[in-house]
Structure formats: C-alpha cells, structure tokens
C-alpha cells in the first residue's frame, strides 16, 4: 500500500531532470562522482573530459549523466558549444601567421647560453622568430661572450640580443653583461640557476624545484632530489615535452625573451 521502497536505487542523486548540465569549460574545477579526484578541465571532446589536479596529474572521465560534483552537488558535464572562431594563436600567445613562407634572416641575432635554452625558446617563440626572420644561436656558456660580441661586430641594423642564466646583481654573469652592453647589444637574464627552473613546477607535477646544496652539480642534484631515474638529457626531454604554451613558463623568462625580440627587430 506504500508503493516502492523510497531508499531503493541511487537515492543520493536528484531525480531525472533535476541534474543541471554544465559546459566543461577550461579551468572549471569539479570532482568525479565518487569524490576521488578533483581537478580543472583541461580538455573535452564529445565523449570524455580531461581533468588536471593541483599536482599536474591528469585523468580522463567519460561524460556520463551526473558523473561529476560541482561545489558538492551532482552535475552532468557537456561539451561546450563552439563559439565564433578567433584568430589562431602561436605557443607564445601571438596571432599565428598562416601560410608563412621562409623569411630572409636578419643580420641581428639572439644568443642564449646553451642548447636547452635554445630548444625552449624555439618551442614557444619559434613561430614568432620565423615571422621576423630572427635566428637564435647558443653560446655554450657566458664566459666567452665578450669575444663573441667583438667577433659579431654589432652596429645599427646588426643588433645582438643575449639571454643569460642567473643574471643577478654581483654575479659573474652581471659583470660580463656590463662589459659588453651598448646601444646595439642588449643583455638580459632571468634569476634562475638554470633554464629548467623557468618551467613552472605544476607543469611537471612537483610542488617546487628542489634546493641543491653548494658543490653539487645542479641538474644532477635536481634529478636525484626528484627521484628521477634518467640522465640530464633524458630529464630535459621529459621537461620540454610537458611544455606546450607560454603559460607553462615563469613570467621572469617570458618578459626577457619578448624584450630581446623587440630589441633585435626594432627599426633603426
């Protein structure tokens, strides 16, 4: 006489029609229905959504009804509707030039300290540099910079921009930079011991870059502290592989590279 058992079935969820459908927009933070994984939306297609937690770990979940919790309440995530198509963006965030043809290289150049620096600059700013016809070369260390500048022969229309690691007051790098800087030479730098540190820790799923004791080679010290079983080259490939856009890098590096590009492409 009382009808079916009111506690039968999944009584914790609202009845059909009462569960809101929420577009899975980027950066929306939700939990899976079991409350076992919480993360921000980083990708969504017609069948599944990818969430990334605060440690950089990612998991893929199907777009099932009432499959997620938003502020503790069940919701159904749906694929966002496509909005008006905007201009394509390069990895640096600039508007991408479609159908780009090879440009004649400028006489001006940008130098960076090592091959890791060069590969990171290429990955994020490569499109922009090809648009401007700017070549990036590496020094293999800053000690030889005065001789390289003298050999390059900077002058109006032939400028030299240099990106230096660990350019902080009182350092060896700062003294060398002061010797070579001039109207046609711009030396800028970031405060990091190595270009690895310019990658945000969250991109690699670590809370912070570890401190390495004095006297210990920095890269090897980092690898050991993080428990990575790889050599420095393998570690760099792992790090670089996680970098996709300028948002994965620290602003202290972003501003300096943009400054160098502006310097070597400025009209005389």
C-alpha positions as CSV (number, residue, x, y, z in Angstrom):
1,X,0.0,0.0,0.0
2,X,3.0,2.3,0.4
3,X,4.4,1.8,-3.1
4,X,8.1,1.0,-3.9
5,X,10.9,1.4,-1.3
6,X,12.0,5.1,-1.3
7,X,15.5,4.0,-0.4
8,X,15.9,1.8,-3.4
9,X,18.2,2.8,-6.3
10,X,20.6,5.7,-6.1
11,X,18.6,7.9,-3.7
12,X,21.5,10.3,-3.2
13,X,21.2,11.8,-6.6
14,X,18.5,14.2,-7.7
15,X,15.7,12.8,-9.9
16,X,16.0,12.9,-13.7
17,X,15.5,16.4,-15.0
18,X,16.9,18.0,-11.8
19,X,20.6,17.5,-12.5
20,X,22.0,20.6,-14.2
21,X,24.0,20.3,-17.4
22,X,27.2,22.3,-17.1
23,X,29.5,23.1,-20.1
24,X,33.0,21.7,-19.5
25,X,34.8,25.0,-20.0
26,X,38.6,25.2,-19.5
27,X,39.6,25.7,-15.8
28,X,36.2,24.6,-14.4
29,X,37.0,22.7,-11.2
30,X,35.0,19.6,-10.5
31,X,35.2,16.2,-8.7
32,X,34.3,12.9,-10.1
33,X,31.0,11.5,-8.8
34,X,32.9,9.3,-6.2
35,X,34.8,12.3,-4.9
36,X,38.1,10.5,-5.5
37,X,39.7,13.0,-8.0
38,X,39.4,16.8,-8.1
39,X,40.8,18.9,-10.9
40,X,40.4,21.6,-13.5
41,X,39.1,20.9,-17.0
42,X,42.0,21.0,-19.5
43,X,40.3,19.2,-22.5
44,X,36.9,18.0,-23.6
45,X,35.6,16.1,-26.6
46,X,32.2,14.6,-27.4
47,X,32.9,11.5,-25.2
48,X,35.2,12.4,-22.4
49,X,36.7,15.2,-20.3
50,X,40.3,15.5,-19.0
51,X,40.9,16.9,-15.5
52,X,44.2,18.1,-14.1
53,X,44.7,18.2,-10.3
54,X,47.0,20.7,-8.4
55,X,49.9,18.3,-8.7
56,X,49.7,18.3,-12.5
57,X,48.3,14.7,-12.6
58,X,45.6,14.2,-15.3
59,X,42.8,11.7,-15.6
60,X,40.2,11.2,-18.3
61,X,36.5,10.6,-17.4
62,X,33.5,9.8,-19.7
63,X,30.8,12.4,-20.0
64,X,28.2,10.3,-18.1
65,X,25.0,11.8,-16.6
66,X,25.5,13.1,-13.1
67,X,29.1,11.9,-13.4
68,X,30.7,14.9,-11.5
69,X,30.3,17.1,-8.5
70,X,30.4,20.9,-8.7
71,X,30.6,22.5,-5.3
72,X,29.5,19.2,-3.8
73,X,26.4,18.9,-6.0
74,X,25.9,16.4,-8.8
75,X,26.1,17.8,-12.4
76,X,26.3,16.5,-15.9
77,X,29.2,17.9,-17.8
78,X,28.6,18.5,-21.5
79,X,30.9,19.5,-24.3
80,X,31.0,23.3,-24.7
81,X,29.4,24.7,-27.8
82,X,31.9,26.1,-30.3
83,X,31.9,29.9,-30.2
84,X,33.0,32.2,-33.0
85,X,36.3,31.1,-34.3
86,X,39.0,33.6,-33.3
87,X,42.5,34.0,-34.8
88,X,44.9,31.1,-34.4
89,X,47.5,31.6,-31.7
90,X,51.1,30.5,-31.6
91,X,52.6,28.9,-28.5
92,X,53.8,32.3,-27.3
93,X,50.2,33.7,-27.4
94,X,50.7,35.9,-30.5
95,X,48.5,35.7,-33.5
96,X,49.8,33.0,-35.8
97,X,50.6,33.8,-39.4
98,X,49.1,31.2,-41.7
99,X,50.8,30.1,-44.9
100,X,54.1,31.6,-43.6
101,X,56.9,31.5,-46.1
102,X,60.6,31.4,-45.2
103,X,62.0,34.9,-44.5
104,X,65.5,36.1,-45.3
105,X,67.3,36.1,-41.9
106,X,68.1,39.4,-40.3
107,X,71.6,40.3,-39.6
108,X,70.6,40.8,-36.0
109,X,70.8,37.7,-33.8
110,X,69.7,36.4,-30.4
111,X,72.1,34.4,-28.4
112,X,71.2,32.1,-25.5
113,X,73.6,30.2,-23.1
114,X,73.0,26.6,-24.1
115,X,71.2,24.1,-26.2
116,X,68.4,23.7,-23.6
117,X,67.7,27.4,-23.6
118,X,67.6,27.4,-27.4
119,X,65.2,24.4,-27.6
120,X,62.8,26.1,-25.1
121,X,62.9,29.4,-27.0
122,X,62.3,27.6,-30.3
123,X,59.3,25.6,-28.9
124,X,57.5,28.7,-27.6
125,X,58.7,31.5,-29.8
126,X,59.8,29.7,-32.9
127,X,56.8,30.8,-35.0
128,X,57.3,34.5,-34.0
129,X,61.1,34.3,-34.8
130,X,60.4,32.8,-38.2
131,X,57.9,35.6,-38.9
132,X,60.5,38.2,-38.0
133,X,63.4,36.3,-39.7
134,X,65.4,36.2,-36.4
135,X,68.0,33.4,-35.8
136,X,68.8,32.1,-32.3
137,X,72.2,30.7,-31.6
138,X,73.7,29.4,-28.3
139,X,77.0,30.3,-26.5
140,X,77.7,27.1,-24.5
141,X,78.3,29.3,-21.5
142,X,78.7,33.0,-20.9
143,X,82.5,33.2,-20.3
144,X,83.2,33.7,-24.0
145,X,80.6,36.4,-24.5
146,X,83.0,39.4,-24.8
147,X,84.9,37.6,-27.6
148,X,81.7,36.6,-29.4
149,X,80.4,40.2,-29.2
150,X,83.6,41.5,-30.6
151,X,83.6,39.0,-33.5
152,X,79.9,39.6,-34.2
153,X,80.6,43.4,-34.7
154,X,77.2,44.9,-33.6
155,X,76.1,48.1,-35.2
156,X,72.9,49.8,-36.2
157,X,70.9,47.3,-38.3
158,X,73.0,44.5,-36.9
159,X,72.0,44.1,-33.3
160,X,72.8,41.4,-30.8
161,X,70.5,40.3,-28.0
162,X,71.7,37.9,-25.3
163,X,69.7,35.8,-22.8
164,X,71.8,34.9,-19.7
165,X,71.0,32.5,-16.9
166,X,71.2,33.6,-13.3
167,X,71.7,37.3,-14.1
168,X,71.5,38.7,-10.6
169,X,73.4,41.7,-9.0
170,X,77.0,40.9,-8.1
171,X,77.2,37.6,-10.1
172,X,79.9,36.8,-12.6
173,X,77.2,37.0,-15.3
174,X,76.3,40.5,-14.3
175,X,79.9,41.7,-14.6
176,X,80.3,40.1,-18.0
177,X,77.0,41.7,-19.2
178,X,78.1,45.1,-18.0
179,X,81.3,44.8,-20.2
180,X,79.5,44.1,-23.5
181,X,76.2,46.0,-23.2
182,X,75.8,49.0,-25.5
183,X,73.4,50.7,-28.0
184,X,73.4,47.7,-30.2
185,X,73.9,45.0,-27.6
186,X,71.2,44.1,-25.1
187,X,72.0,41.5,-22.4
188,X,69.0,40.4,-20.3
189,X,68.6,37.5,-18.0
190,X,66.4,35.6,-15.6
191,X,67.2,34.8,-11.9
192,X,67.1,31.1,-12.3
193,X,70.2,28.9,-11.8
194,X,69.3,27.0,-14.9
195,X,66.6,27.3,-17.7
196,X,64.9,24.2,-16.2
197,X,63.6,26.4,-13.4
198,X,61.8,28.7,-15.8
199,X,59.3,25.9,-16.3
200,X,56.5,26.1,-13.7
201,X,56.7,23.2,-11.2
202,X,53.0,22.4,-11.6
203,X,53.6,21.5,-15.3
204,X,55.8,18.6,-14.0
205,X,53.5,17.7,-11.2
206,X,56.0,18.7,-8.5
207,X,55.4,21.3,-5.7
208,X,58.6,23.2,-6.3
209,X,62.1,22.9,-7.8
210,X,64.3,21.4,-5.1
211,X,67.2,23.2,-3.4
212,X,70.5,21.8,-4.5
213,X,73.4,22.0,-2.0
214,X,76.5,24.0,-3.0
215,X,79.2,21.9,-4.6
216,X,76.6,19.5,-6.2
217,X,76.1,19.8,-10.0
218,X,72.7,21.5,-10.2
219,X,71.0,19.3,-12.8
220,X,72.2,16.1,-11.2
221,X,71.1,17.4,-7.8
222,X,67.6,18.1,-9.1
223,X,67.3,14.7,-10.7
224,X,68.5,12.9,-7.5
225,X,66.1,15.0,-5.3
226,X,63.1,14.3,-7.5
227,X,63.9,10.6,-7.7
228,X,64.1,10.6,-11.5
229,X,66.0,7.7,-13.0
230,X,67.3,9.5,-16.0
231,X,70.4,11.4,-17.2
232,X,70.3,15.2,-17.7
233,X,69.4,14.9,-21.4
234,X,66.6,12.5,-20.7
235,X,65.4,14.7,-17.9
236,X,65.4,17.8,-20.2
237,X,63.4,15.9,-22.9
238,X,60.9,15.0,-20.2
239,X,60.6,18.6,-19.0
240,X,60.4,20.1,-22.5
241,X,57.8,17.6,-23.5
242,X,55.5,18.9,-20.8
243,X,55.7,22.5,-22.0
244,X,53.1,23.5,-24.6
245,X,52.4,27.2,-24.3
246,X,53.8,30.4,-22.7
247,X,51.5,29.8,-19.7
248,X,53.8,26.9,-18.7
249,X,56.7,29.3,-18.1
250,X,57.6,31.7,-15.4
251,X,57.0,35.4,-16.2
252,X,60.6,36.2,-15.4
253,X,61.6,34.4,-18.6
254,X,58.6,35.4,-20.7
255,X,59.3,39.1,-20.3
256,X,63.0,38.8,-21.1
257,X,62.6,36.9,-24.3
258,X,59.9,39.3,-25.6
259,X,62.2,42.2,-24.7
260,X,65.0,40.6,-26.8
261,X,62.7,40.0,-29.8
262,X,61.6,43.6,-29.7
263,X,65.2,44.9,-29.5
264,X,66.5,43.0,-32.4
265,X,63.5,43.7,-34.7
266,X,63.1,47.4,-33.8
267,X,63.5,49.8,-36.7
268,X,66.7,51.8,-36.8
